[in-house]
PDB file of C-alpha atoms and ligand atoms in Angstrom:
ATOM      1  CA  MET B   1      71.252 135.333  93.280  1.00 90.00           C
ATOM      2  CA  THR B   2      72.270 132.831  95.938  1.00 91.00           C
ATOM      3  CA  TYR B   3      70.821 129.434  96.957  1.00 95.00           C
ATOM      4  CA  ASN B   4      71.287 127.644 100.108  1.00 95.00           C
ATOM      5  CA  VAL B   5      72.404 123.984 100.251  1.00 96.00           C
ATOM      6  CA  SER B   6      73.023 121.785 103.396  1.00 97.00           C
ATOM      7  CA  PRO B   7      74.842 118.472 103.677  1.00 98.00           C
ATOM      8  CA  VAL B   8      72.855 115.181 103.789  1.00 98.00           C
ATOM      9  CA  GLY B   9      75.879 113.595 105.489  1.00 98.00           C
ATOM     10  CA  PHE B  10      79.593 113.669 106.200  1.00 98.00           C
ATOM     11  CA  ILE B  11      82.506 111.329 105.066  1.00 98.00           C
ATOM     12  CA  HIS B  12      84.546 109.360 107.493  1.00 98.00           C
ATOM     13  CA  SER B  13      87.536 108.540 105.322  1.00 98.00           C
ATOM     14  CA  CYS B  14      90.864 106.703 105.424  1.00 98.00           C
ATOM     15  CA  PHE B  15      92.343 110.080 104.096  1.00 98.00           C
ATOM     16  CA  LYS B  16      93.138 112.509 106.944  1.00 98.00           C
ATOM     17  CA  GLU B  17      94.898 115.063 104.785  1.00 97.00           C
ATOM     18  CA  LYS B  18      94.734 116.281 101.218  1.00 97.00           C
ATOM     19  CA  PHE B  19      98.263 115.128 100.255  1.00 96.00           C
ATOM     20  CA  ALA B  20      98.447 111.512  98.703  1.00 97.00           C
ATOM     21  CA  ILE B  21      94.603 111.252  98.045  1.00 98.00           C
ATOM     22  CA  PRO B  22      94.271 109.906  94.533  1.00 97.00           C
ATOM     23  CA  ARG B  23      93.180 112.536  92.035  1.00 94.00           C
ATOM     24  CA  GLN B  24      90.114 110.651  90.998  1.00 96.00           C
ATOM     25  CA  PRO B  25      87.960 107.795  92.413  1.00 97.00           C
ATOM     26  CA  HIS B  26      88.791 104.157  91.707  1.00 96.00           C
ATOM     27  CA  LEU B  27      92.543 104.804  91.387  1.00 97.00           C
ATOM     28  CA  ALA B  28      92.786 103.219  94.885  1.00 98.00           C
ATOM     29  CA  PRO B  29      90.112 100.535  95.304  1.00 98.00           C
ATOM     30  CA  ALA B  30      91.319  99.845  98.831  1.00 98.00           C
ATOM     31  CA  ALA B  31      90.476 103.491  99.827  1.00 98.00           C
ATOM     32  CA  ARG B  32      87.471 103.041 101.986  1.00 98.00           C
ATOM     33  CA  GLY B  33      85.110 105.141 104.169  1.00 98.00           C
ATOM     34  CA  VAL B  34      81.621 105.539 105.550  1.00 98.00           C
ATOM     35  CA  LEU B  35      79.141 108.255 104.585  1.00 98.00           C
ATOM     36  CA  GLU B  36      77.274 109.096 107.753  1.00 98.00           C
ATOM     37  CA  LEU B  37      73.862 110.539 107.005  1.00 98.00           C
ATOM     38  CA  VAL B  38      72.315 113.333 109.077  1.00 98.00           C
ATOM     39  CA  ALA B  39      68.788 113.953 110.034  1.00 98.00           C
ATOM     40  CA  PRO B  40      66.170 113.731 108.490  1.00 98.00           C
ATOM     41  CA  PHE B  41      67.967 111.376 106.103  1.00 98.00           C
ATOM     42  CA  ASP B  42      69.338 108.896 108.703  1.00 98.00           C
ATOM     43  CA  GLN B  43      66.103 106.883 109.355  1.00 96.00           C
ATOM     44  CA  GLY B  44      66.326 104.442 106.500  1.00 97.00           C
ATOM     45  CA  ASP B  45      63.614 105.844 104.133  1.00 98.00           C
ATOM     46  CA  ALA B  46      66.046 107.940 102.157  1.00 98.00           C
ATOM     47  CA  VAL B  47      68.251 104.935 101.268  1.00 98.00           C
ATOM     48  CA  GLN B  48      65.476 102.387 100.604  1.00 98.00           C
ATOM     49  CA  GLY B  49      66.267 100.643  97.372  1.00 98.00           C
ATOM     50  CA  LEU B  50      69.924 101.590  97.328  1.00 98.00           C
ATOM     51  CA  GLU B  51      70.930  98.009  98.081  1.00 96.00           C
ATOM     52  CA  GLN B  52      70.064  97.209  94.424  1.00 98.00           C
ATOM     53  CA  VAL B  53      72.730  99.630  93.243  1.00 98.00           C
ATOM     54  CA  SER B  54      76.503  98.910  92.975  1.00 98.00           C
ATOM     55  CA  HIS B  55      77.825 102.372  92.626  1.00 98.00           C
ATOM     56  CA  VAL B  56      76.669 105.925  93.565  1.00 98.00           C
ATOM     57  CA  TRP B  57      77.536 109.486  92.513  1.00 98.00           C
ATOM     58  CA  LEU B  58      78.404 111.641  95.416  1.00 98.00           C
ATOM     59  CA  LEU B  59      78.153 115.353  94.997  1.00 98.00           C
ATOM     60  CA  PHE B  60      80.180 117.088  97.739  1.00 98.00           C
ATOM     61  CA  LEU B  61      81.904 120.228  98.915  1.00 98.00           C
ATOM     62  CA  PHE B  62      85.603 120.667  98.651  1.00 98.00           C
ATOM     63  CA  HIS B  63      85.397 122.127 102.161  1.00 98.00           C
ATOM     64  CA  GLN B  64      89.037 122.554 102.490  1.00 97.00           C
ATOM     65  CA  ALA B  65      89.507 124.422  99.252  1.00 95.00           C
ATOM     66  CA  LEU B  66      86.620 126.981  99.395  1.00 95.00           C
ATOM     67  CA  GLU B  67      87.521 130.493  98.192  1.00 91.00           C
ATOM     68  CA  LYS B  68      85.627 133.727  98.202  1.00 91.00           C
ATOM     69  CA  LYS B  69      86.831 134.824  94.750  1.00 91.00           C
ATOM     70  CA  PRO B  70      86.147 132.288  91.922  1.00 87.00           C
ATOM     71  CA  ARG B  71      89.266 131.335  89.773  1.00 91.00           C
ATOM     72  CA  LEU B  72      88.773 131.361  86.044  1.00 96.00           C
ATOM     73  CA  LYS B  73      92.055 129.666  85.340  1.00 95.00           C
ATOM     74  CA  VAL B  74      93.571 126.838  87.337  1.00 92.00           C
ATOM     75  CA  ARG B  75      96.821 124.828  87.200  1.00 88.00           C
ATOM     76  CA  PRO B  76      95.907 121.191  87.515  1.00 81.00           C
ATOM     77  CA  PRO B  77      98.559 118.931  89.192  1.00 75.00           C
ATOM     78  CA  ARG B  78      97.797 116.418  86.397  1.00 71.00           C
ATOM     79  CA  LEU B  79      99.382 118.923  83.888  1.00 74.00           C
ATOM     80  CA  GLY B  80     102.417 119.255  86.136  1.00 73.00           C
ATOM     81  CA  GLY B  81     101.075 122.231  87.986  1.00 73.00           C
ATOM     82  CA  ASN B  82     102.616 124.743  85.647  1.00 78.00           C
ATOM     83  CA  LYS B  83     100.207 125.007  82.822  1.00 85.00           C
ATOM     84  CA  SER B  84      96.968 126.981  83.270  1.00 91.00           C
ATOM     85  CA  MET B  85      93.525 125.902  81.999  1.00 93.00           C
ATOM     86  CA  GLY B  86      89.992 127.152  82.156  1.00 96.00           C
ATOM     87  CA  VAL B  87      88.470 125.950  85.385  1.00 96.00           C
ATOM     88  CA  PHE B  88      85.631 124.330  83.600  1.00 97.00           C
ATOM     89  CA  ALA B  89      87.989 122.187  81.485  1.00 95.00           C
ATOM     90  CA  THR B  90      89.302 120.547  84.786  1.00 94.00           C
ATOM     91  CA  ARG B  91      88.353 118.781  87.895  1.00 94.00           C
ATOM     92  CA  ALA B  92      90.325 121.146  90.027  1.00 93.00           C
ATOM     93  CA  THR B  93      89.276 121.578  93.655  1.00 94.00           C
ATOM     94  CA  HIS B  94      89.357 125.358  93.498  1.00 92.00           C
ATOM     95  CA  ARG B  95      86.247 126.183  91.545  1.00 93.00           C
ATOM     96  CA  PRO B  96      83.045 128.157  91.679  1.00 93.00           C
ATOM     97  CA  ASN B  97      80.791 126.803  94.417  1.00 95.00           C
ATOM     98  CA  GLY B  98      83.458 124.218  95.434  1.00 96.00           C
ATOM     99  CA  ILE B  99      81.326 121.242  94.204  1.00 97.00           C
ATOM    100  CA  GLY B 100      83.107 117.923  93.592  1.00 98.00           C
ATOM    101  CA  GLN B 101      81.552 114.733  92.150  1.00 98.00           C
ATOM    102  CA  SER B 102      82.884 111.108  92.491  1.00 98.00           C
ATOM    103  CA  VAL B 103      81.457 107.755  91.561  1.00 98.00           C
ATOM    104  CA  VAL B 104      82.216 105.297  94.422  1.00 98.00           C
ATOM    105  CA  LYS B 105      81.501 101.646  95.104  1.00 98.00           C
ATOM    106  CA  LEU B 106      78.668 101.035  97.413  1.00 98.00           C
ATOM    107  CA  GLU B 107      79.857  98.166  99.860  1.00 98.00           C
ATOM    108  CA  ARG B 108      77.019  98.203 102.194  1.00 98.00           C
ATOM    109  CA  VAL B 109      73.833 100.115 103.064  1.00 98.00           C
ATOM    110  CA  GLU B 110      72.560 100.789 106.548  1.00 98.00           C
ATOM    111  CA  ALA B 111      69.807 103.222 107.583  1.00 97.00           C
ATOM    112  CA  ALA B 112      72.228 106.000 108.523  1.00 98.00           C
ATOM    113  CA  ARG B 113      75.409 104.842 106.877  1.00 98.00           C
ATOM    114  CA  LEU B 114      76.728 104.007 103.421  1.00 98.00           C
ATOM    115  CA  TRP B 115      79.944 102.003 103.321  1.00 98.00           C
ATOM    116  CA  ILE B 116      81.888 103.101 100.256  1.00 98.00           C
ATOM    117  CA  SER B 117      85.125 102.342  98.504  1.00 98.00           C
ATOM    118  CA  GLY B 118      87.441 103.601  95.767  1.00 98.00           C
ATOM    119  CA  ILE B 119      86.963 107.034  97.217  1.00 98.00           C
ATOM    120  CA  ASP B 120      89.039 110.184  96.699  1.00 98.00           C
ATOM    121  CA  LEU B 121      87.476 112.202  99.585  1.00 98.00           C
ATOM    122  CA  LEU B 122      89.022 113.726 102.542  1.00 98.00           C
ATOM    123  CA  ASP B 123      87.752 112.935 106.107  1.00 98.00           C
ATOM    124  CA  GLY B 124      84.973 115.302 107.084  1.00 98.00           C
ATOM    125  CA  THR B 125      83.838 116.020 103.514  1.00 98.00           C
ATOM    126  CA  PRO B 126      80.260 117.344 103.549  1.00 98.00           C
ATOM    127  CA  VAL B 127      78.086 115.419 100.992  1.00 98.00           C
ATOM    128  CA  LEU B 128      75.239 117.422  99.259  1.00 98.00           C
ATOM    129  CA  ASP B 129      73.509 114.668  97.445  1.00 98.00           C
ATOM    130  CA  ILE B 130      73.727 110.919  96.458  1.00 98.00           C
ATOM    131  CA  LYS B 131      72.542 109.532  93.122  1.00 98.00           C
ATOM    132  CA  PRO B 132      72.590 105.966  91.786  1.00 98.00           C
ATOM    133  CA  TYR B 133      75.048 105.311  88.964  1.00 98.00           C
ATOM    134  CA  VAL B 134      72.962 104.359  85.950  1.00 98.00           C
ATOM    135  CA  PRO B 135      75.254 102.419  83.499  1.00 98.00           C
ATOM    136  CA  TYR B 136      73.139 102.851  80.376  1.00 98.00           C
ATOM    137  CA  ALA B 137      73.146 106.709  80.831  1.00 97.00           C
ATOM    138  CA  ASP B 138      76.485 107.192  82.534  1.00 98.00           C
ATOM    139  CA  ILE B 139      78.743 105.014  80.377  1.00 97.00           C
ATOM    140  CA  ILE B 140      79.472 106.901  77.098  1.00 97.00           C
ATOM    141  CA  GLY B 141      81.461 104.605  74.802  1.00 95.00           C
ATOM    142  CA  THR B 142      82.357 107.399  72.396  1.00 97.00           C
ATOM    143  CA  ALA B 143      83.458 109.951  75.061  1.00 96.00           C
ATOM    144  CA  SER B 144      87.024 111.382  74.776  1.00 96.00           C
ATOM    145  CA  ASN B 145      89.142 113.883  76.787  1.00 94.00           C
ATOM    146  CA  SER B 146      92.521 114.533  75.299  1.00 92.00           C
ATOM    147  CA  ILE B 147      93.673 116.532  78.475  1.00 89.00           C
ATOM    148  CA  ALA B 148      93.183 113.392  80.565  1.00 88.00           C
ATOM    149  CA  SER B 149      93.012 110.578  78.102  1.00 89.00           C
ATOM    150  CA  ALA B 150      94.073 107.678  80.419  1.00 90.00           C
ATOM    151  CA  ALA B 151      94.856 107.031  84.123  1.00 90.00           C
ATOM    152  CA  PRO B 152      98.488 107.980  84.983  1.00 89.00           C
ATOM    153  CA  GLU B 153     101.030 105.294  84.648  1.00 93.00           C
ATOM    154  CA  PRO B 154     101.535 103.800  88.133  1.00 96.00           C
ATOM    155  CA  VAL B 155     104.872 104.190  89.790  1.00 96.00           C
ATOM    156  CA  PRO B 156     106.419 101.002  91.147  1.00 98.00           C
ATOM    157  CA  VAL B 157     106.282 100.927  95.023  1.00 98.00           C
ATOM    158  CA  GLN B 158     108.884  98.938  97.101  1.00 98.00           C
ATOM    159  CA  TRP B 159     108.916  98.273 100.807  1.00 98.00           C
ATOM    160  CA  ALA B 160     111.683  98.445 103.256  1.00 98.00           C
ATOM    161  CA  PRO B 161     111.021  95.098 105.113  1.00 98.00           C
ATOM    162  CA  PRO B 162     110.366  96.636 108.602  1.00 98.00           C
ATOM    163  CA  ALA B 163     107.738  98.960 106.936  1.00 98.00           C
ATOM    164  CA  LEU B 164     105.919  96.082 105.362  1.00 98.00           C
ATOM    165  CA  HIS B 165     105.735  94.304 108.781  1.00 98.00           C
ATOM    166  CA  GLN B 166     104.528  97.560 110.345  1.00 98.00           C
ATOM    167  CA  ALA B 167     101.793  98.010 107.672  1.00 98.00           C
ATOM    168  CA  ARG B 168     100.624  94.406 108.037  1.00 98.00           C
ATOM    169  CA  ASP B 169     100.371  94.715 111.818  1.00 98.00           C
ATOM    170  CA  HIS B 170      98.304  98.011 111.545  1.00 98.00           C
ATOM    171  CA  ALA B 171      96.160  96.350 108.770  1.00 98.00           C
ATOM    172  CA  MET B 172      95.280  93.622 111.230  1.00 98.00           C
ATOM    173  CA  ARG B 173      94.549  96.048 114.019  1.00 98.00           C
ATOM    174  CA  LEU B 174      92.389  98.319 111.725  1.00 98.00           C
ATOM    175  CA  GLN B 175      90.858  95.471 109.856  1.00 98.00           C
ATOM    176  CA  GLU B 176      91.565  97.400 106.594  1.00 98.00           C
ATOM    177  CA  PRO B 177      93.511  96.555 103.538  1.00 98.00           C
ATOM    178  CA  LEU B 178      96.279  98.998 104.452  1.00 98.00           C
ATOM    179  CA  VAL B 179      99.118  97.582 102.503  1.00 98.00           C
ATOM    180  CA  GLU B 180      97.032  97.833  99.341  1.00 98.00           C
ATOM    181  CA  LEU B 181      95.877 101.253 100.238  1.00 98.00           C
ATOM    182  CA  ILE B 182      99.407 102.462 100.633  1.00 98.00           C
ATOM    183  CA  GLU B 183     100.526 100.849  97.434  1.00 98.00           C
ATOM    184  CA  GLN B 184      97.635 102.113  95.428  1.00 98.00           C
ATOM    185  CA  CYS B 185      97.984 105.710  96.663  1.00 98.00           C
ATOM    186  CA  LEU B 186     101.778 105.938  96.403  1.00 98.00           C
ATOM    187  CA  ALA B 187     101.677 104.309  92.942  1.00 98.00           C
ATOM    188  CA  GLN B 188      99.873 107.543  91.844  1.00 95.00           C
ATOM    189  CA  ASP B 189     103.001 109.546  92.800  1.00 94.00           C
ATOM    190  CA  PRO B 190     101.551 112.157  95.104  1.00 93.00           C
ATOM    191  CA  ARG B 191     104.582 114.405  94.828  1.00 90.00           C
ATOM    192  CA  PRO B 192     103.904 117.693  92.814  1.00 82.00           C
ATOM    193  CA  ALA B 193     105.225 116.990  89.342  1.00 79.00           C
ATOM    194  CA  TYR B 194     107.463 120.100  89.361  1.00 79.00           C
ATOM    195  CA  GLN B 195     109.397 118.812  92.448  1.00 83.00           C
ATOM    196  CA  VAL B 196     112.452 116.701  91.554  1.00 86.00           C
ATOM    197  CA  PRO B 197     113.223 114.854  94.817  1.00 88.00           C
ATOM    198  CA  THR B 198     116.648 113.897  95.849  1.00 91.00           C
ATOM    199  CA  ALA B 199     117.042 110.256  97.305  1.00 93.00           C
ATOM    200  CA  GLU B 200     117.424 111.835 100.823  1.00 94.00           C
ATOM    201  CA  ARG B 201     114.187 113.783 100.708  1.00 95.00           C
ATOM    202  CA  GLU B 202     111.378 112.058 102.624  1.00 96.00           C
ATOM    203  CA  TYR B 203     107.668 112.507 102.146  1.00 97.00           C
ATOM    204  CA  GLY B 204     104.861 111.637 104.473  1.00 97.00           C
ATOM    205  CA  ALA B 205     101.072 111.334 104.688  1.00 98.00           C
ATOM    206  CA  GLN B 206      98.537 109.921 107.062  1.00 98.00           C
ATOM    207  CA  PHE B 207      96.204 107.055 106.215  1.00 98.00           C
ATOM    208  CA  TRP B 208      93.698 105.995 108.806  1.00 98.00           C
ATOM    209  CA  ASP B 209      95.642 106.610 112.149  1.00 98.00           C
ATOM    210  CA  VAL B 210      99.144 105.839 110.858  1.00 98.00           C
ATOM    211  CA  ASP B 211     101.794 107.987 109.318  1.00 98.00           C
ATOM    212  CA  VAL B 212     103.495 106.632 106.180  1.00 98.00           C
ATOM    213  CA  ARG B 213     106.881 107.938 105.133  1.00 98.00           C
ATOM    214  CA  TRP B 214     108.539 107.194 101.699  1.00 98.00           C
ATOM    215  CA  HIS B 215     111.328 108.431  99.466  1.00 97.00           C
ATOM    216  CA  TYR B 216     112.388 108.283  95.841  1.00 97.00           C
ATOM    217  CA  PRO B 217     115.602 106.308  95.533  1.00 96.00           C
ATOM    218  CA  ARG B 218     115.452 107.452  91.978  1.00 94.00           C
ATOM    219  CA  LEU B 219     112.789 109.245  89.920  1.00 89.00           C
ATOM    220  CA  GLY B 220     110.056 106.745  88.982  1.00 92.00           C
ATOM    221  CA  LEU B 221     110.501 104.474  92.027  1.00 96.00           C
ATOM    222  CA  ILE B 222     109.019 104.814  95.515  1.00 97.00           C
ATOM    223  CA  ARG B 223     110.282 103.045  98.623  1.00 98.00           C
ATOM    224  CA  VAL B 224     108.192 103.037 101.762  1.00 98.00           C
ATOM    225  CA  LEU B 225     110.405 103.604 104.787  1.00 98.00           C
ATOM    226  CA  GLU B 226     108.017 103.358 107.836  1.00 98.00           C
ATOM    227  CA  VAL B 227     104.430 103.066 108.872  1.00 98.00           C
ATOM    228  CA  ILE B 228     103.974 104.315 112.404  1.00 98.00           C
ATOM    229  CA  PRO B 229     101.209 105.580 114.638  1.00 98.00           C
ATOM    230  CA  ALA B 230     100.166 109.108 113.758  1.00 97.00           C
ATOM    231  CA  LYS B 231     100.887 111.864 116.339  1.00 88.00           C
ATOM    232  CA  GLN B 232      97.581 112.882 118.023  1.00 78.00           C
TER     233      GLN B 232
HETATM  234  N1  SAM T   1      86.352 113.278  91.723  1.00 91.71           N
HETATM  235  C1  SAM T   1      86.242 114.598  92.319  1.00 91.71           C
HETATM  236  C2  SAM T   1      85.729 115.491  91.116  1.00 91.71           C
HETATM  237  O1  SAM T   1      86.141 115.271  89.998  1.00 91.71           O
HETATM  238  O2  SAM T   1      85.118 116.453  91.376  1.00 91.71           O
HETATM  239  C3  SAM T   1      87.479 115.127  92.955  1.00 91.71           C
HETATM  240  C4  SAM T   1      88.674 115.433  92.037  1.00 91.71           C
HETATM  241  S1  SAM T   1      89.803 116.356  92.845  1.00 91.71           S
HETATM  242  C5  SAM T   1      91.031 116.595  91.557  1.00 91.71           C
HETATM  243  C6  SAM T   1      90.614 115.166  93.908  1.00 91.71           C
HETATM  244  C7  SAM T   1      91.320 115.792  94.992  1.00 91.71           C
HETATM  245  O3  SAM T   1      90.568 116.526  95.846  1.00 91.71           O
HETATM  246  C8  SAM T   1      91.966 114.739  95.973  1.00 91.71           C
HETATM  247  O4  SAM T   1      93.278 114.357  95.455  1.00 91.71           O
HETATM  248  C9  SAM T   1      92.154 115.591  97.255  1.00 91.71           C
HETATM  249  O5  SAM T   1      93.397 116.148  97.472  1.00 91.71           O
HETATM  250  C10 SAM T   1      91.076 116.683  97.053  1.00 91.71           C
HETATM  251  N2  SAM T   1      90.006 116.644  98.031  1.00 91.71           N
HETATM  252  C11 SAM T   1      89.313 115.614  98.421  1.00 91.71           C
HETATM  253  N3  SAM T   1      88.328 115.997  99.199  1.00 91.71           N
HETATM  254  C12 SAM T   1      88.487 117.248  99.544  1.00 91.71           C
HETATM  255  C13 SAM T   1      87.842 118.185 100.376  1.00 91.71           C
HETATM  256  N4  SAM T   1      86.866 117.887 101.153  1.00 91.71           N
HETATM  257  N5  SAM T   1      88.298 119.428 100.350  1.00 91.71           N
HETATM  258  C14 SAM T   1      89.359 119.788  99.626  1.00 91.71           C
HETATM  259  N6  SAM T   1      90.022 118.966  98.781  1.00 91.71           N
HETATM  260  C15 SAM T   1      89.631 117.669  98.769  1.00 91.71           C
END
């Protein structure tokens, strides 16, 4: 049996590629975006009352990870990428029906746009539904998960002085907390856990319209090398 679903809107995100997006929401509070609603949800009626809510659940499609054949076992990056687990025990992107869910902070509500932060969503992500976060029901004080018991320990992030100047200039131009965004995302150590980088090896990712390059002077330390306009 199949059912059809269609997006209520699409995400405009600071994240233009999958690499370096935090693995869950709120790990990077400076990660911001806009959920642009589509007709018939873009006239204001559908969001009336939402200004009384601080956070919302977004149900969305992992549109860049959809697969025809469902996987039963996955290898979550959180476990180093080399240990397999039942798909339903993880938040892996490769999953039956490709549905993701994130609680995000609602910064501002307009008729056709929700301004959100703390996101872990790729640019262009189709959103299937929006629901208010309800603290009395959604906070479960006794909950436990020994696969992912706490947020990963952040990795210290250092700046090469020119890179920090570049980031501050782009932050002013974009009117976005770019320095914080880069620090918060890189502190999650986006590198696949099985890769042991040499000090010479450089990594890169695009945030908004800039390319950020960094390296690991030693394992457990990140140094940002440059923040330059992304190639179009
Ligand atoms: N909070 C969500 C959940 O639990 O369903 C997402 C968790 S998933 C582990 C987070 C990762 O999904 C991000 O690091 C990013 O690489 C990836 N991602 C985000 N949006 C995506 C999209 N539209 N398509 C494919 N992958 C996406």
